[in-house]
Coordinates of C-alpha atoms in Angstrom, one line a residue:
X274 CA -63.7 26.5 -31.2
X275 CA -65.7 28.4 -28.6
X276 CA -64.3 29.7 -25.3
X277 CA -66.1 30.3 -22.1
X278 CA -66.5 34.0 -21.3
X279 CA -63.8 34.0 -18.6
X280 CA -61.3 32.4 -21.0
X281 CA -62.1 34.8 -23.7
X282 CA -61.7 37.9 -21.5
X283 CA -58.4 36.4 -20.3
X284 CA -57.2 36.0 -23.9
X285 CA -58.2 39.5 -24.7
X286 CA -56.2 40.8 -21.7
X287 CA -53.1 38.9 -22.8
X288 CA -53.3 40.3 -26.3
X289 CA -53.9 43.8 -25.0
X290 CA -50.9 43.7 -22.7
X291 CA -48.7 42.5 -25.5
X292 CA -49.8 45.3 -27.8
X293 CA -49.0 47.9 -25.2
X294 CA -45.6 46.3 -24.6
X295 CA -44.8 46.7 -28.4
X296 CA -46.0 50.3 -28.4
X297 CA -48.3 49.4 -31.2
X298 CA -50.3 52.6 -31.0
X299 CA -47.4 54.7 -31.9
X300 CA -46.6 52.5 -34.9
X301 CA -50.2 52.6 -36.1
X302 CA -50.2 56.4 -35.9
X303 CA -47.0 56.6 -38.0
X304 CA -48.5 54.3 -40.6
X305 CA -51.8 56.2 -40.6
X306 CA -50.0 59.5 -41.1
X307 CA -47.9 58.2 -43.9
X308 CA -50.9 56.6 -45.6
X309 CA -53.0 59.8 -45.3
X310 CA -50.2 61.8 -46.9
X311 CA -50.1 59.4 -49.8
X312 CA -53.9 59.6 -50.2
X313 CA -53.9 63.4 -50.4
X314 CA -52.2 63.2 -53.8
X315 CA -54.5 63.9 -56.7
X316 CA -56.1 60.8 -58.2
X317 CA -56.5 58.9 -54.9
X318 CA -59.9 57.9 -53.6
X319 CA -60.8 58.1 -49.9
X320 CA -58.9 55.9 -47.4
X321 CA -60.8 52.7 -46.5
X322 CA -60.3 50.2 -43.7
X323 CA -59.0 47.6 -46.1
X324 CA -56.4 50.0 -47.5
X325 CA -55.1 50.8 -44.0
X326 CA -54.8 47.0 -43.1
X327 CA -52.9 46.4 -46.3
X328 CA -50.6 49.3 -45.4
X329 CA -50.0 47.7 -42.0
X330 CA -49.2 44.3 -43.6
X331 CA -46.8 45.9 -46.1
X332 CA -44.8 47.5 -43.4
X333 CA -44.6 44.2 -41.4
X334 CA -46.5 45.5 -38.4
X335 CA -49.0 42.5 -38.4
X336 CA -46.1 40.0 -38.8
X337 CA -44.2 41.5 -35.9
X338 CA -47.2 41.3 -33.6
X339 CA -47.9 37.6 -34.5
X340 CA -44.2 36.6 -34.3
X341 CA -43.7 37.9 -30.8
X342 CA -47.1 36.7 -29.4
X343 CA -46.6 33.3 -27.7
X344 CA -49.1 31.3 -25.8
X345 CA -47.8 28.8 -23.3
X346 CA -49.3 25.4 -23.5
X347 CA -52.0 25.1 -20.9
X348 CA -52.9 21.6 -19.8
X349 CA -56.6 20.8 -20.0
X350 CA -58.4 20.5 -16.7
X351 CA -58.8 16.8 -17.1
X352 CA -55.0 16.3 -17.3
X353 CA -54.5 18.4 -14.2
X354 CA -56.9 16.1 -12.3
X355 CA -59.6 18.8 -12.3
X356 CA -63.2 18.1 -13.1
X357 CA -65.8 20.3 -14.7
X358 CA -68.1 19.6 -11.8
X359 CA -66.8 21.2 -8.6
X360 CA -65.6 18.8 -6.0
X361 CA -64.4 19.3 -2.5
X362 CA -60.7 19.9 -2.0
X363 CA -59.0 16.7 -0.9
X364 CA -55.6 15.7 0.6
X365 CA -52.6 15.3 -1.5
X366 CA -48.8 15.2 -1.3
X367 CA -47.0 17.5 -3.7
X368 CA -44.3 15.3 -5.1
X369 CA -42.7 18.3 -7.0
X370 CA -42.8 21.2 -4.6
X371 CA -41.5 23.7 -7.2
X372 CA -44.3 23.0 -9.6
X373 CA -47.4 25.2 -9.1
X374 CA -50.7 23.4 -9.3
X375 CA -54.0 24.7 -10.5
X376 CA -57.1 24.2 -8.5
X377 CA -60.8 24.7 -9.2
X378 CA -62.6 27.1 -6.9
X379 CA -66.4 26.6 -6.8
X380 CA -67.9 30.1 -6.5
X381 CA -70.7 28.5 -4.4
X382 CA -68.4 27.5 -1.6
X383 CA -66.3 29.2 1.0
X384 CA -62.6 28.9 1.2
X385 CA -60.0 29.8 3.7
X386 CA -56.6 30.9 2.3
X387 CA -54.0 30.4 4.9
X388 CA -50.7 32.0 4.1
X389 CA -47.5 31.4 6.0
X390 CA -45.4 34.6 5.8
X391 CA -42.2 33.4 7.5
X392 CA -40.9 32.4 10.9
X393 CA -38.9 34.1 13.6
X394 CA -37.5 33.5 17.1
X395 CA -36.5 29.9 16.6
X396 CA -33.8 30.5 19.1
X397 CA -32.5 26.9 19.0
X398 CA -31.1 27.7 15.5
X399 CA -29.7 31.2 16.5
X400 CA -26.1 30.1 15.7
X401 CA -27.1 28.1 12.6
X402 CA -24.7 29.1 9.7
X403 CA -26.2 30.1 6.4
X404 CA -26.2 27.0 4.2
X405 CA -24.1 27.1 1.0
X406 CA -25.8 26.5 -2.3
X407 CA -26.2 22.7 -2.7
X408 CA -25.2 22.0 0.8
X409 CA -27.2 19.3 2.7
X410 CA -28.6 20.8 5.8
X411 CA -31.4 20.3 8.4
X412 CA -34.8 21.5 7.2
X413 CA -38.2 22.5 8.6
X414 CA -41.4 21.2 7.0
X415 CA -44.9 22.5 8.0
X416 CA -47.8 20.1 7.8
X417 CA -51.5 21.1 7.9
X418 CA -54.8 19.2 8.4
X419 CA -58.2 20.8 8.2
X420 CA -61.5 18.9 7.8
X421 CA -60.2 15.9 5.8
X422 CA -57.7 18.0 3.8
X423 CA -53.9 17.6 4.3
X424 CA -51.1 19.8 2.9
X425 CA -47.4 20.4 3.5
X426 CA -44.9 23.1 2.7
X427 CA -41.6 22.8 0.9
X428 CA -38.7 22.0 3.2
X429 CA -36.7 25.1 4.1
X430 CA -33.3 25.3 5.9
X431 CA -33.5 25.5 9.7
X432 CA -32.7 29.0 10.9
X433 CA -33.6 31.4 13.6
X434 CA -35.9 33.1 11.0
X435 CA -36.8 30.2 8.6
X436 CA -38.1 31.2 5.2
X437 CA -41.4 29.4 5.4
X438 CA -43.4 31.1 2.7
X439 CA -46.4 29.0 1.6
X440 CA -50.1 29.4 0.8
X441 CA -52.8 26.7 1.5
X442 CA -56.3 26.8 0.1
X443 CA -58.7 25.1 2.6
X444 CA -62.3 24.4 1.7
X445 CA -64.8 25.1 4.5
X446 CA -67.6 22.5 4.2
X447 CA -71.0 23.6 5.3
X448 CA -71.9 20.6 7.5
X449 CA -70.7 17.1 6.8
X450 CA -67.7 16.3 4.6
X451 CA -68.5 17.0 1.0
X452 CA -71.6 19.0 1.7
X453 CA -71.1 22.2 -0.2
X454 CA -74.4 22.6 -1.9
X455 CA -75.0 26.0 -0.2
X456 CA -72.7 28.9 0.6
X457 CA -71.8 28.7 4.3
X458 CA -72.7 32.0 6.0
X459 CA -71.0 33.5 9.1
X460 CA -73.3 31.8 11.6
X461 CA -72.7 28.4 10.1
X462 CA -69.0 28.9 10.0
X463 CA -69.0 30.1 13.6
X464 CA -70.4 26.6 14.6
X465 CA -67.5 24.8 12.8
X466 CA -65.1 24.3 15.7
X467 CA -62.6 22.2 13.8
X468 CA -59.2 23.8 14.2
X469 CA -56.4 23.9 11.6
X470 CA -53.8 21.4 13.0
X471 CA -50.3 22.6 12.3
X472 CA -47.3 20.2 12.8
X473 CA -43.7 21.4 12.4
X474 CA -41.2 18.7 11.7
X475 CA -37.4 19.0 11.6
X476 CA -35.4 16.6 9.4
X477 CA -31.7 16.4 10.0
X478 CA -28.9 15.6 7.5
X479 CA -29.3 11.9 8.1
X480 CA -33.0 12.1 7.4
X481 CA -34.0 11.6 11.1
X482 CA -37.2 13.5 12.0
X483 CA -38.0 15.4 15.1
X484 CA -41.4 16.8 16.2
X485 CA -40.8 20.5 16.9
X486 CA -44.4 21.6 17.6
X487 CA -48.0 20.6 17.3
X488 CA -50.5 23.5 17.3
X489 CA -54.3 23.8 16.9
X490 CA -55.2 27.1 15.2
X491 CA -58.7 28.5 15.7
X492 CA -59.3 30.3 12.4
X493 CA -62.7 31.8 13.2
X494 CA -61.2 35.3 14.1
X495 CA -61.3 36.0 10.4
X496 CA -65.2 36.1 10.6
X497 CA -65.0 39.5 12.3
X498 CA -62.7 41.1 9.8
X499 CA -64.5 43.7 7.5
X500 CA -62.1 42.9 4.6
X501 CA -62.3 39.1 5.2
X502 CA -58.6 39.1 5.9
X503 CA -56.6 39.1 9.1
X504 CA -53.0 38.7 10.1
X505 CA -51.8 36.7 13.1
X506 CA -48.6 35.7 14.8
X507 CA -48.8 32.0 16.0
X508 CA -46.5 31.2 18.9
X509 CA -45.5 27.5 18.5
X510 CA -44.7 25.7 21.8
X511 CA -42.4 22.7 22.1
X512 CA -43.5 19.2 22.8
X513 CA -43.1 16.7 25.7
X514 CA -41.1 18.1 28.5
X515 CA -40.7 21.4 26.6
X516 CA -44.5 21.9 26.0
X517 CA -44.5 25.2 27.9
X518 CA -41.4 26.6 26.1
X519 CA -41.7 28.6 22.9
X520 CA -40.2 26.9 19.9
X521 CA -40.7 29.8 17.5
X522 CA -43.3 32.1 15.9
X523 CA -45.0 31.9 12.6
X524 CA -46.5 34.9 10.9
X525 CA -49.7 34.1 9.0
X526 CA -52.5 35.7 7.2
X527 CA -56.1 34.3 6.9
X528 CA -58.2 35.2 3.9
X529 CA -61.9 34.3 3.5
X530 CA -63.1 33.7 -0.1
X531 CA -65.6 35.1 -1.0
X532 CA -65.7 37.8 1.8
X533 CA -68.7 37.8 4.0
X534 CA -71.5 40.2 3.3
X535 CA -72.2 40.5 7.0
X536 CA -69.4 40.0 9.5
X537 CA -69.6 39.0 13.1
X538 CA -68.5 41.1 16.0
X539 CA -65.4 39.9 17.9
X540 CA -67.6 39.6 21.0
X541 CA -69.8 37.0 19.4
X542 CA -66.8 34.9 18.4
X543 CA -65.2 35.2 21.8
X544 CA -68.5 34.2 23.5
X545 CA -68.8 31.1 21.2
X546 CA -65.3 30.0 21.9
X547 CA -65.9 30.5 25.6
X548 CA -69.1 28.4 25.5
X549 CA -67.3 25.6 23.7
X550 CA -64.5 25.6 26.3
X551 CA -67.0 25.5 29.1
X552 CA -68.9 22.7 27.6
X553 CA -65.8 20.7 27.0
X554 CA -64.5 21.4 30.5
X555 CA -67.7 20.3 32.1
X556 CA -67.8 17.0 30.1
X557 CA -64.2 16.3 31.1
X558 CA -64.9 17.1 34.7
X559 CA -67.8 14.7 34.8
X560 CA -65.8 12.0 33.2
X561 CA -62.9 12.5 35.7
X562 CA -65.4 12.2 38.6
X563 CA -66.7 9.0 37.1
X564 CA -63.2 7.6 36.4
X565 CA -62.1 8.2 40.0
X566 CA -65.1 6.4 41.3
X567 CA -64.7 3.6 38.8
X568 CA -61.0 3.3 39.8
X569 CA -61.8 3.1 43.5
X570 CA -64.3 0.3 42.8
X571 CA -61.7 -1.6 40.8
X572 CA -59.1 -1.4 43.6
X573 CA -61.6 -2.7 46.1
X574 CA -62.2 -5.9 44.1
X575 CA -58.9 -7.5 45.1
X576 CA -55.6 -6.4 46.5
X577 CA -53.6 -7.6 43.5
X578 CA -55.4 -5.0 41.3
X579 CA -53.2 -2.2 42.8
X580 CA -50.1 -3.6 40.9
X581 CA -51.8 -4.1 37.5
X582 CA -51.0 -1.8 34.6
X583 CA -54.3 0.0 34.1
X584 CA -54.0 3.3 32.1
X585 CA -57.0 5.5 31.8
X586 CA -55.3 8.7 30.8
X587 CA -52.2 9.5 28.7
X588 CA -50.4 12.7 28.0
X589 CA -50.2 13.8 24.3
X590 CA -47.3 15.7 22.7
X591 CA -48.6 19.0 24.1
X592 CA -48.7 17.7 27.7
X593 CA -52.5 17.4 27.7
X594 CA -54.0 14.5 29.6
X595 CA -56.6 12.7 27.4
X596 CA -58.5 9.5 28.0
X597 CA -56.7 6.7 26.2
X598 CA -59.9 5.8 24.3
X599 CA -59.6 9.1 22.5
X600 CA -56.4 8.0 20.7
X601 CA -58.4 5.3 18.9
X602 CA -60.8 6.1 16.1
X603 CA -62.4 4.1 13.2
X604 CA -60.0 4.8 10.4
X605 CA -60.7 3.7 6.8
X606 CA -57.8 3.9 4.4
X607 CA -59.8 3.8 1.2
X608 CA -57.8 2.2 -1.7
X609 CA -54.5 2.8 0.1
X610 CA -54.6 -0.5 2.1
X611 CA -56.4 -3.6 1.0
X612 CA -56.5 -5.9 4.0
X613 CA -55.9 -6.0 7.8
X614 CA -52.5 -7.7 7.2
X615 CA -51.4 -5.1 4.8
X616 CA -52.5 -2.4 7.4
X617 CA -50.3 -4.2 10.0
X618 CA -47.4 -4.3 7.6
X619 CA -47.8 -0.5 6.9
X620 CA -47.8 0.3 10.6
X621 CA -44.7 -1.8 11.2
X622 CA -42.8 0.2 8.6
X623 CA -43.2 3.4 10.7
X624 CA -40.1 3.7 12.7
X625 CA -39.7 3.5 16.5
X626 CA -39.2 6.7 18.4
X627 CA -37.5 5.5 21.6
X628 CA -39.2 5.0 25.0
X629 CA -40.8 8.0 26.5
X630 CA -44.0 8.7 28.4
X631 CA -45.7 10.6 25.6
X632 CA -48.4 9.5 23.3
X633 CA -48.9 11.4 20.0
X634 CA -51.9 12.7 18.0
X635 CA -52.2 10.7 14.8
X636 CA -51.2 13.6 12.5
X637 CA -48.0 14.2 14.5
X638 CA -47.2 10.5 14.4
X639 CA -47.7 10.3 10.6
X640 CA -45.8 13.4 9.8
X641 CA -42.9 12.4 12.0
X642 CA -43.0 9.0 10.4
X643 CA -42.0 7.3 13.7
X644 CA -43.3 6.8 17.2
X645 CA -43.5 4.7 20.3
X646 CA -45.3 1.3 20.7
X647 CA -48.4 3.2 21.9
X648 CA -48.6 5.3 18.7
X649 CA -48.2 2.1 16.5
X650 CA -50.8 0.2 18.6
X651 CA -53.5 3.0 18.5
X652 CA -53.0 3.5 14.7
X653 CA -53.1 -0.3 14.0
X654 CA -56.2 -0.7 16.2
X655 CA -57.9 2.2 14.3
X656 CA -57.2 0.6 11.0
X657 CA -58.4 -2.8 12.1
X658 CA -61.6 -1.3 13.3
X659 CA -62.0 0.3 9.9
X660 CA -61.7 -3.1 8.4
X661 CA -64.6 -4.3 10.6
X662 CA -62.6 -6.3 13.2
X663 CA -63.3 -6.3 16.9
X664 CA -59.9 -4.7 17.8
X665 CA -58.5 -3.5 21.1
X666 CA -55.3 -1.9 22.3
X667 CA -53.7 -4.0 25.1
X668 CA -51.6 -2.4 27.9
X669 CA -49.3 -4.8 29.8
X670 CA -45.7 -5.9 30.1
X671 CA -43.2 -7.9 28.1
X672 CA -40.1 -9.7 29.5
X673 CA -38.1 -7.9 32.2
X674 CA -41.4 -6.3 33.3
X675 CA -41.1 -3.6 30.6
X676 CA -44.3 -1.8 29.9
X677 CA -45.6 -2.5 26.4
X678 CA -48.6 -1.9 24.2
X679 CA -49.9 -4.1 21.4
X680 CA -53.2 -4.9 19.6
X681 CA -55.7 -7.8 20.0
X682 CA -58.6 -8.8 17.9
X683 CA -61.5 -11.1 18.9
X684 CA -63.1 -13.4 16.3
X685 CA -66.8 -14.3 16.2
X686 CA -65.7 -17.8 17.5
X687 CA -63.9 -16.1 20.4
X688 CA -60.5 -16.7 18.8
X689 CA -57.9 -14.3 20.2
X690 CA -55.2 -12.9 17.9
X691 CA -52.4 -10.7 19.0
X692 CA -50.9 -8.2 16.5
X693 CA -47.4 -6.8 17.1
X694 CA -46.4 -4.0 14.8
X695 CA -43.1 -2.8 16.1
X696 CA -40.9 -5.9 15.9
X697 CA -39.0 -7.0 12.8
X698 CA -37.6 -10.5 12.7
X699 CA -34.3 -10.6 10.8
X700 CA -33.9 -13.1 8.0
X701 CA -31.3 -15.9 8.6
X702 CA -28.5 -15.2 6.1
X703 CA -27.4 -18.8 6.3
X704 CA -30.8 -20.2 5.2
X705 CA -31.4 -21.0 1.6
X706 CA -33.2 -18.3 -0.4
X707 CA -36.9 -18.3 0.3
X708 CA -36.6 -21.0 3.0
X709 CA -39.5 -20.8 5.5
X710 CA -38.5 -18.6 8.3
X711 CA -39.4 -19.4 11.9
X712 CA -42.6 -17.8 13.1
X713 CA -42.0 -15.0 15.7
X714 CA -43.2 -15.6 19.2
X715 CA -44.4 -12.6 21.2
X716 CA -43.8 -13.3 24.8
X717 CA -46.3 -10.8 26.4
X718 CA -46.1 -11.4 30.2
X719 CA -49.0 -9.5 31.7
X720 CA -52.1 -7.6 30.5
X721 CA -53.7 -4.9 32.7
X722 CA -56.4 -3.4 30.5
X723 CA -57.7 -3.2 27.0
X724 CA -59.5 -0.4 25.2
X725 CA -60.7 0.9 21.8
X726 CA -62.7 3.9 20.7
X727 CA -65.8 3.2 22.8
X728 CA -64.8 0.6 25.4
X729 CA -62.4 0.4 28.3
X730 CA -62.0 -2.8 30.3
X731 CA -59.6 -3.5 33.2
X732 CA -58.4 -7.0 34.0
X733 CA -59.7 -8.0 37.5
X734 CA -58.8 -11.7 37.3
X735 CA -56.7 -13.3 40.0
X736 CA -53.7 -13.3 37.7
X737 CA -52.8 -10.8 35.0
X738 CA -50.5 -13.3 33.2
X739 CA -51.4 -13.4 29.5
X740 CA -51.3 -17.2 29.3
X741 CA -53.8 -17.5 32.2
X742 CA -56.1 -14.8 31.0
X743 CA -59.6 -15.3 29.8
X744 CA -60.9 -12.8 27.3
X745 CA -64.6 -13.2 27.9
X746 CA -65.4 -9.4 28.1
X747 CA -69.0 -10.1 29.1
X748 CA -67.9 -11.8 32.3
X749 CA -68.0 -9.0 34.8
X750 CA -66.1 -11.0 37.4
X751 CA -63.1 -11.1 35.1
X752 CA -63.2 -7.7 33.4
X753 CA -64.4 -4.4 34.9
X754 CA -66.0 -2.4 32.2
X755 CA -66.4 1.4 32.0
X756 CA -69.7 2.8 30.9
X757 CA -69.8 3.2 27.1
X758 CA -71.9 6.3 27.6
X759 CA -69.2 7.8 29.9
X760 CA -66.4 7.0 27.4
X761 CA -68.4 8.3 24.5
X762 CA -69.1 11.6 26.3
X763 CA -65.4 12.6 25.9
X764 CA -64.0 10.3 23.2
X765 CA -66.6 10.0 20.4
X766 CA -66.0 12.3 17.4
X767 CA -67.3 15.8 18.0
X768 CA -68.0 15.2 21.7
X769 CA -65.5 17.8 22.8
X770 CA -63.6 20.6 21.0
X771 CA -60.3 19.4 22.7
X772 CA -60.2 16.2 20.6
X773 CA -57.8 16.4 17.7
X774 CA -59.6 15.8 14.4
X775 CA -58.9 12.5 12.6
X776 CA -56.7 13.0 9.5
X777 CA -57.0 10.8 6.4
X778 CA -54.0 8.8 5.2
X779 CA -52.1 10.2 2.2
X780 CA -50.9 8.1 -0.7
X781 CA -47.3 6.9 -1.1
X782 CA -44.8 9.7 -1.6
X783 CA -42.4 7.4 -3.5
X784 CA -42.6 6.1 -7.0
X785 CA -41.4 2.5 -6.4
X786 CA -39.7 1.8 -9.8
X787 CA -37.8 5.0 -9.9
X788 CA -36.7 4.7 -6.3
X789 CA -35.6 1.1 -6.8
X790 CA -33.6 2.0 -9.9
X791 CA -31.9 5.0 -8.2
X792 CA -31.0 3.1 -5.1
X793 CA -29.6 0.1 -7.1
X794 CA -27.4 2.4 -9.2
X795 CA -26.1 4.1 -6.1
X796 CA -25.3 0.8 -4.5
X797 CA -23.5 -0.4 -7.6
X798 CA -21.4 2.7 -7.5
X799 CA -20.5 2.1 -3.9
X800 CA -19.6 -1.5 -4.5
X801 CA -17.3 -0.6 -7.4
X802 CA -15.6 2.1 -5.3
X803 CA -15.2 -0.3 -2.3
X804 CA -13.7 -3.1 -4.4
X805 CA -11.4 -0.6 -6.2
X806 CA -10.0 0.4 -2.8
X807 CA -9.2 -3.3 -2.3
X808 CA -7.6 -3.6 -5.7
X809 CA -10.4 -5.7 -7.1
X810 CA -12.1 -5.3 -10.4
X811 CA -16.0 -5.5 -10.6
X812 CA -17.9 -7.3 -13.3
X813 CA -21.7 -7.2 -13.0
X814 CA -24.1 -10.0 -14.1
X815 CA -27.3 -8.2 -15.1
X816 CA -29.2 -11.3 -15.7
X817 CA -28.4 -12.7 -12.2
X818 CA -29.4 -9.3 -10.8
X819 CA -32.8 -9.6 -12.5
X820 CA -33.3 -13.2 -11.3
X821 CA -33.0 -11.9 -7.7
X822 CA -36.2 -9.9 -8.1
X823 CA -38.6 -12.8 -7.5
X824 CA -36.9 -13.5 -4.1
X825 CA -37.3 -9.9 -2.9
X826 CA -41.0 -9.9 -4.0
X827 CA -41.5 -13.2 -2.1
X828 CA -39.9 -11.8 1.1
X829 CA -42.2 -8.8 1.1
X830 CA -45.2 -11.0 0.4
X831 CA -44.3 -13.2 3.4
X832 CA -43.9 -10.1 5.7
X833 CA -47.2 -8.7 4.5
X834 CA -49.4 -11.8 4.2
X835 CA -47.6 -14.4 6.2
X836 CA -47.4 -16.8 3.2
X837 CA -44.3 -17.8 1.2
X838 CA -44.4 -18.8 -2.4
X839 CA -42.1 -18.9 -5.5
X840 CA -39.2 -20.7 -3.8
X841 CA -39.1 -23.5 -6.4
X842 CA -39.1 -21.1 -9.3
X843 CA -36.4 -18.9 -7.8
X844 CA -34.1 -21.8 -7.1
X845 CA -34.6 -23.2 -10.6
X846 CA -33.7 -19.8 -12.1
X847 CA -30.6 -19.5 -10.0
X848 CA -29.4 -23.0 -11.0
X849 CA -29.8 -22.0 -14.7
X850 CA -27.9 -18.7 -14.1
X851 CA -25.0 -20.3 -12.3
X852 CA -22.9 -22.6 -14.5
X853 CA -21.6 -26.0 -13.4
X854 CA -18.5 -25.8 -11.3
X855 CA -19.5 -22.3 -10.0
X856 CA -20.6 -21.3 -6.5
X857 CA -23.5 -18.9 -5.7
X858 CA -23.9 -16.8 -2.6
X859 CA -26.7 -14.4 -1.7
X860 CA -27.4 -12.0 1.1
X861 CA -30.9 -10.4 1.5
X862 CA -31.5 -7.5 3.9
X863 CA -34.4 -5.2 4.8
X864 CA -34.5 -1.5 5.4
X865 CA -37.1 1.2 6.3
X866 CA -35.2 3.9 4.4
X867 CA -33.7 4.3 0.9
X868 CA -30.4 6.1 1.8
X869 CA -27.7 4.2 -0.2
X870 CA -24.7 5.0 2.0
X871 CA -26.5 4.1 5.2
X872 CA -27.7 0.9 3.7
X873 CA -24.3 -0.1 2.3
X874 CA -22.6 0.7 5.6
X875 CA -25.1 -1.5 7.4
X876 CA -24.6 -4.4 4.9
X877 CA -20.8 -4.3 5.3
X878 CA -21.2 -4.9 9.0
X879 CA -22.4 -8.4 8.2
X880 CA -19.6 -10.8 7.6
X881 CA -21.9 -12.7 5.1
X882 CA -22.4 -9.6 3.0
X883 CA -18.8 -8.5 3.3
X884 CA -17.7 -11.9 2.0
X885 CA -19.9 -11.4 -1.1
X886 CA -19.0 -7.7 -1.8
X887 CA -15.3 -8.4 -1.3
X888 CA -15.4 -11.8 -3.2
X889 CA -12.1 -13.0 -4.7
X890 CA -11.7 -15.9 -7.1
X891 CA -11.8 -17.0 -10.6
X892 CA -14.5 -15.6 -13.0
X893 CA -16.2 -13.6 -10.2
X894 CA -19.5 -12.0 -11.2
X895 CA -21.5 -9.8 -8.8
X896 CA -25.2 -9.0 -8.7
X897 CA -27.4 -6.6 -6.7
X898 CA -31.1 -6.1 -6.8
X899 CA -33.3 -3.5 -5.0
X900 CA -37.0 -3.5 -4.6
X901 CA -38.8 -0.6 -2.9
X902 CA -42.3 -1.3 -1.9
X903 CA -44.2 2.0 -1.3
X904 CA -46.9 2.3 1.4
X905 CA -49.2 5.2 2.5
X906 CA -47.6 8.3 3.9
X907 CA -43.8 8.1 3.4
X908 CA -43.5 4.5 4.7
X909 CA -41.5 2.1 2.5
X910 CA -40.1 -1.4 2.7
X911 CA -36.7 -1.6 1.0
X912 CA -35.3 -5.0 0.2
X913 CA -31.7 -5.4 -1.1
X914 CA -30.0 -8.6 -2.1
X915 CA -26.3 -8.9 -2.9
X916 CA -25.1 -12.0 -4.7
X917 CA -22.0 -13.4 -6.4
X918 CA -21.0 -16.4 -8.4
X919 CA -17.5 -17.6 -9.0
X920 CA -15.7 -20.7 -10.3
X921 CA -14.8 -23.1 -7.5
X922 CA -11.0 -23.7 -7.3
X923 CA -9.9 -26.6 -5.2

């Protein structure tokens, strides 16, 4: 078996270090001296190399070396997901944060090694007690995005000086994504204005997430370092109303691999950054002038336009006013989502964040795993555009004149479809399993404007009531359209350096089967303990539990695709599993989390579920089934069904 040169030299170094550790040279000298003394006796020939090796073997030196020399099993590159041909780094989620991963570094490409060396001055946690070993506590997790690559740190306990110690290897592409055929020089990298987007998330003991900070790091200062390494202290600011208040400081180091042969002067980097800011500011100024003129013209069309909900700008988490069109981009999910309906289901599984006048960048929304209706609508619109639909975000009101945002698509036959991704319709527990559920109605009252990544249109019809509205966007008497060129000057990708880069979606962070089994075991334990407190024994019917699986699968299919199937098969299986003279009861429920105690407490608040869990009677058998459906990011749909059967006694 032949080894590549670098592997051979590595093997030699391992053996050399082991021999030094054994003090092998001293042992060899002792054996050599003893052998030479024996060879000085009369009748002995000269000492040969073979004689000396035999002497080493007789005294057990060779056996000692081989016995103590162990080689750890190294997984081949193909098992580690690495290829012989160098490929660009891609996004991943580290499911086991304690396991170190190998990566392949192409010597023909540039890399930026960003190392987090700890945090300080997180004064909100100044009085935070030191967590005891094994104690559940609030944690910080740092998320990164750079040029289509996403990473995250291990969660660490919240503290005034959190122990955030992580390293991230970021590949610097030369031009477009995946173009690494040539080594990027200093001038090329200076023109790459994409920042490293840092998002810090706090997760409390009940798994609720809070966005602590969202920061855009300009990494190009490392281009002026003679050693290719620089250390920085990043001041993280708060979000929303606290966007001017320091949340904490992260100490970092930036390393460039391989180091530059010719560095740039700090003045050149500062000048480049200043030119980019000036260019962005000028584009934003011209768009603001245009938007003000456009708005005056819109108000002059009719008096009623002054009361319509037309939103041209929205503040992001850092308090920066951005055109609403910049929140929508064409987003393709690769193999993670297979259809527009599945995309809508995924977005609906991201939690709500309460009503506040703050829109979020996409990375902050995904990392936080929850957001307002605006965040859901812009993400869903981006995904539907990726699937090739003519999608728009609608801004208007719902009942009680509450401001609301949703998504609309227009078919080639002018069919209008509204998509709502934040409402969940509860299943009627009294209905038979898999009975058709009533279709939800979305009572949108008014619509003031619609927009996507390149269009903005305001409703200038006499009435903004949705049921009276015409959606013929080519009719300028009904919709006032902004110039696509003006919108594109500040909203198209790469138009300004102030636009947050678009992150890719990450794969599911859950393994569905393992998560389903774990949650089901925990719920069984909680049911047994609950019934024990009531003085009741618990006998499980494993077959009945398994039969419930098809119902849960059908529930998720209906939520995702809008179609129901399998009802007849499920009812037939239940009839066969429940003997004559017995009664069957079932209670399905849906969650967006997989916390067993929270789920069980919610279930017991329903009298239908409480009746099943606390069932008394003759020959009572209980069943519970859990199905976890994993979606991109950390989104999941969790279906639980409790059931019981017992002999009817009149």
